[in-house]
């Protein structure tokens, strides 16, 4: 069934003149390759952490529609396919399409019958009832973010929802070691023409400027990084360290020896924070997360010029 689903969403030659492209920046930038066991496992852990923190895989008010099976759902940048498979299991009456430019890990036999996955970026107008995107602004320039947002609106049906989840590369109350690590990542992104803070701050303006979107909701949560946050905080720290190793393996932010020393220092600092926080003398560093749910005005058109 998966192949049939993919064929259903793939525009015919006759439709191509009315089709655009969902652009992914993995084509242009070197990003960690999740097609290896270590990064694959880390991304799946990350998915579980976000699901736990948000108590679900989405925040838009679409639960009843999903249960009734009235929705066609697009997940942009599907990665390891964890989000699609979770949603397809919970809502078997709906259809879910994962879109990514990297090869899909799942074999045909591993996929659920209500899922499809495409290593492609061409889709018809007004196709989906719900479009979900996560964590792509750190792989996108400012102009590419605008283009991606417009494309998400183009493929959304009138009355549908768009949801974006992003996070800031930053912490509250962090010290010099964590700041140094953050600065290394931000410097690397800036050399690639990516200004992540500008991208995040731009999202509300994109929504406000859109001629066909309304009912904008912004949610924000904060999560612990470190042993002081219990099991969740410990796993968040582990995910952070693994992501740093993955990034440093190809970006070479610092030498391997410097990186291992950074990880050791970071672990020591986070353990110390638990002790000082326990006696009330240190504030906790918190990582910020945001999600946006957007409902277009039902006026017969969801296209953006």
mmCIF file of C-alpha atoms in Angstrom, residues 148-302:
data_model
loop_
_atom_site.group_PDB
_atom_site.id
_atom_site.type_symbol
_atom_site.label_atom_id
_atom_site.label_comp_id
_atom_site.label_asym_id
_atom_site.label_seq_id
_atom_site.Cartn_x
_atom_site.Cartn_y
_atom_site.Cartn_z
ATOM 1 C CA UNK A 148 9.787 26.598 2.636
ATOM 2 C CA UNK A 149 7.014 28.374 4.528
ATOM 3 C CA UNK A 150 5.317 29.451 1.294
ATOM 4 C CA UNK A 151 5.535 25.906 -0.043
ATOM 5 C CA UNK A 152 3.931 24.482 3.086
ATOM 6 C CA UNK A 153 1.045 26.903 2.639
ATOM 7 C CA UNK A 154 0.740 26.022 -1.044
ATOM 8 C CA UNK A 155 0.257 22.288 -0.442
ATOM 9 C CA UNK A 156 -2.163 22.851 2.459
ATOM 10 C CA UNK A 157 -5.889 22.514 1.844
ATOM 11 C CA UNK A 158 -8.126 25.453 2.803
ATOM 12 C CA UNK A 159 -9.123 24.946 6.425
ATOM 13 C CA UNK A 160 -6.028 22.869 7.163
ATOM 14 C CA UNK A 161 -3.379 23.293 9.816
ATOM 15 C CA UNK A 162 0.365 23.905 9.649
ATOM 16 C CA UNK A 163 2.535 23.194 12.688
ATOM 17 C CA UNK A 164 6.193 24.122 13.067
ATOM 18 C CA UNK A 165 8.399 23.121 15.972
ATOM 19 C CA UNK A 166 11.757 24.823 16.406
ATOM 20 C CA UNK A 167 14.207 25.456 19.220
ATOM 21 C CA UNK A 168 16.806 28.027 20.072
ATOM 22 C CA UNK A 169 20.457 27.056 20.311
ATOM 23 C CA UNK A 170 20.785 28.616 23.702
ATOM 24 C CA UNK A 171 20.228 28.086 27.399
ATOM 25 C CA UNK A 172 19.161 30.116 30.379
ATOM 26 C CA UNK A 173 21.737 30.707 33.087
ATOM 27 C CA UNK A 174 24.517 28.902 31.254
ATOM 28 C CA UNK A 175 28.195 29.281 32.038
ATOM 29 C CA UNK A 176 31.337 29.705 29.916
ATOM 30 C CA UNK A 177 31.664 26.040 28.888
ATOM 31 C CA UNK A 178 28.144 25.755 27.503
ATOM 32 C CA UNK A 179 28.395 29.219 25.911
ATOM 33 C CA UNK A 180 31.615 28.207 24.176
ATOM 34 C CA UNK A 181 29.927 25.114 22.736
ATOM 35 C CA UNK A 182 26.932 27.115 21.537
ATOM 36 C CA UNK A 183 29.146 29.765 19.950
ATOM 37 C CA UNK A 184 31.028 27.104 17.982
ATOM 38 C CA UNK A 185 27.781 25.827 16.461
ATOM 39 C CA UNK A 186 26.435 29.303 15.711
ATOM 40 C CA UNK A 187 29.725 30.355 14.104
ATOM 41 C CA UNK A 188 29.615 27.281 11.872
ATOM 42 C CA UNK A 189 26.045 28.070 10.813
ATOM 43 C CA UNK A 190 26.857 31.707 10.112
ATOM 44 C CA UNK A 191 29.681 30.651 7.802
ATOM 45 C CA UNK A 192 27.031 28.717 5.872
ATOM 46 C CA UNK A 193 24.832 31.802 5.680
ATOM 47 C CA UNK A 194 22.423 30.530 8.342
ATOM 48 C CA UNK A 195 21.313 32.927 11.082
ATOM 49 C CA UNK A 196 19.094 30.744 13.233
ATOM 50 C CA UNK A 197 17.909 33.430 15.654
ATOM 51 C CA UNK A 198 16.817 35.602 12.740
ATOM 52 C CA UNK A 199 14.962 32.628 11.266
ATOM 53 C CA UNK A 200 13.077 31.930 14.508
ATOM 54 C CA UNK A 201 12.138 35.567 15.014
ATOM 55 C CA UNK A 202 10.970 35.769 11.409
ATOM 56 C CA UNK A 203 8.291 33.062 11.744
ATOM 57 C CA UNK A 204 5.601 35.207 13.432
ATOM 58 C CA UNK A 205 6.130 37.915 10.813
ATOM 59 C CA UNK A 206 5.756 35.405 7.987
ATOM 60 C CA UNK A 207 2.435 34.321 9.437
ATOM 61 C CA UNK A 208 1.200 37.870 9.932
ATOM 62 C CA UNK A 209 2.198 38.838 6.380
ATOM 63 C CA UNK A 210 0.476 35.836 4.813
ATOM 64 C CA UNK A 211 -2.737 36.801 2.974
ATOM 65 C CA UNK A 212 -4.504 33.532 3.770
ATOM 66 C CA UNK A 213 -3.498 32.460 7.282
ATOM 67 C CA UNK A 214 -5.219 33.213 10.542
ATOM 68 C CA UNK A 215 -5.632 31.890 14.100
ATOM 69 C CA UNK A 216 -1.948 31.853 14.940
ATOM 70 C CA UNK A 217 -0.948 30.121 18.183
ATOM 71 C CA UNK A 218 2.491 30.121 19.760
ATOM 72 C CA UNK A 219 3.419 27.712 22.527
ATOM 73 C CA UNK A 220 6.711 27.556 24.386
ATOM 74 C CA UNK A 221 8.152 25.017 26.781
ATOM 75 C CA UNK A 222 11.412 24.771 28.632
ATOM 76 C CA UNK A 223 13.255 21.590 29.451
ATOM 77 C CA UNK A 224 16.154 20.649 31.715
ATOM 78 C CA UNK A 225 19.596 19.757 30.407
ATOM 79 C CA UNK A 226 21.516 17.800 33.029
ATOM 80 C CA UNK A 227 21.217 15.291 35.844
ATOM 81 C CA UNK A 228 19.394 17.773 38.077
ATOM 82 C CA UNK A 229 16.355 17.302 35.797
ATOM 83 C CA UNK A 230 15.925 13.649 36.714
ATOM 84 C CA UNK A 231 15.834 10.935 34.061
ATOM 85 C CA UNK A 232 14.444 13.323 31.448
ATOM 86 C CA UNK A 233 17.198 15.872 32.079
ATOM 87 C CA UNK A 234 19.868 13.153 31.961
ATOM 88 C CA UNK A 235 18.570 11.897 28.615
ATOM 89 C CA UNK A 236 18.436 15.447 27.273
ATOM 90 C CA UNK A 237 22.079 15.886 28.236
ATOM 91 C CA UNK A 238 22.982 12.572 26.611
ATOM 92 C CA UNK A 239 21.195 13.616 23.434
ATOM 93 C CA UNK A 240 23.060 16.925 23.460
ATOM 94 C CA UNK A 241 26.429 15.193 23.826
ATOM 95 C CA UNK A 242 25.637 12.717 21.039
ATOM 96 C CA UNK A 243 24.495 15.497 18.726
ATOM 97 C CA UNK A 244 27.726 17.380 19.413
ATOM 98 C CA UNK A 245 29.777 14.306 18.547
ATOM 99 C CA UNK A 246 27.818 13.832 15.346
ATOM 100 C CA UNK A 247 28.195 17.476 14.359
ATOM 101 C CA UNK A 248 31.877 17.625 15.219
ATOM 102 C CA UNK A 249 32.595 14.453 13.250
ATOM 103 C CA UNK A 250 31.943 16.223 9.948
ATOM 104 C CA UNK A 251 31.998 19.966 10.725
ATOM 105 C CA UNK A 252 35.240 19.788 12.745
ATOM 106 C CA UNK A 253 34.246 22.648 15.016
ATOM 107 C CA UNK A 254 37.240 21.780 17.182
ATOM 108 C CA UNK A 255 39.822 18.998 17.248
ATOM 109 C CA UNK A 256 38.811 15.540 18.459
ATOM 110 C CA UNK A 257 40.871 15.915 21.642
ATOM 111 C CA UNK A 258 39.378 19.341 22.346
ATOM 112 C CA UNK A 259 35.920 17.957 21.762
ATOM 113 C CA UNK A 260 36.361 15.066 24.195
ATOM 114 C CA UNK A 261 37.649 17.510 26.809
ATOM 115 C CA UNK A 262 34.628 19.742 26.181
ATOM 116 C CA UNK A 263 32.262 16.791 26.742
ATOM 117 C CA UNK A 264 34.024 15.862 29.996
ATOM 118 C CA UNK A 265 33.839 19.427 31.287
ATOM 119 C CA UNK A 266 30.196 19.704 30.281
ATOM 120 C CA UNK A 267 29.279 16.510 32.138
ATOM 121 C CA UNK A 268 31.114 17.717 35.247
ATOM 122 C CA UNK A 269 29.364 21.082 35.154
ATOM 123 C CA UNK A 270 25.917 19.528 34.759
ATOM 124 C CA UNK A 271 26.548 17.190 37.712
ATOM 125 C CA UNK A 272 27.713 20.114 39.834
ATOM 126 C CA UNK A 273 24.588 22.054 38.897
ATOM 127 C CA UNK A 274 22.473 19.291 40.375
ATOM 128 C CA UNK A 275 24.264 19.622 43.696
ATOM 129 C CA UNK A 276 24.175 23.410 43.901
ATOM 130 C CA UNK A 277 20.576 23.521 42.747
ATOM 131 C CA UNK A 278 19.626 21.026 45.431
ATOM 132 C CA UNK A 279 20.632 23.534 48.062
ATOM 133 C CA UNK A 280 19.069 26.408 46.155
ATOM 134 C CA UNK A 281 22.172 28.320 45.145
ATOM 135 C CA UNK A 282 22.127 27.844 41.388
ATOM 136 C CA UNK A 283 19.467 28.410 38.775
ATOM 137 C CA UNK A 284 18.885 25.678 36.228
ATOM 138 C CA UNK A 285 19.795 26.018 32.553
ATOM 139 C CA UNK A 286 16.746 25.528 30.365
ATOM 140 C CA UNK A 287 16.513 24.864 26.669
ATOM 141 C CA UNK A 288 13.696 26.621 24.819
ATOM 142 C CA UNK A 289 11.235 24.995 22.447
ATOM 143 C CA UNK A 290 8.461 26.491 20.377
ATOM 144 C CA UNK A 291 5.667 25.259 18.180
ATOM 145 C CA UNK A 292 3.269 27.089 15.912
ATOM 146 C CA UNK A 293 -0.168 25.998 14.782
ATOM 147 C CA UNK A 294 -1.697 27.889 11.882
ATOM 148 C CA UNK A 295 -5.202 27.733 10.440
ATOM 149 C CA UNK A 296 -5.767 29.225 6.957
ATOM 150 C CA UNK A 297 -8.908 31.218 6.277
ATOM 151 C CA UNK A 298 -11.368 29.026 4.402
ATOM 152 C CA UNK A 299 -11.784 31.207 1.326
ATOM 153 C CA UNK A 300 -11.266 28.627 -1.421
ATOM 154 C CA UNK A 301 -7.570 29.319 -1.845
ATOM 155 C CA UNK A 302 -4.505 28.585 0.240
#
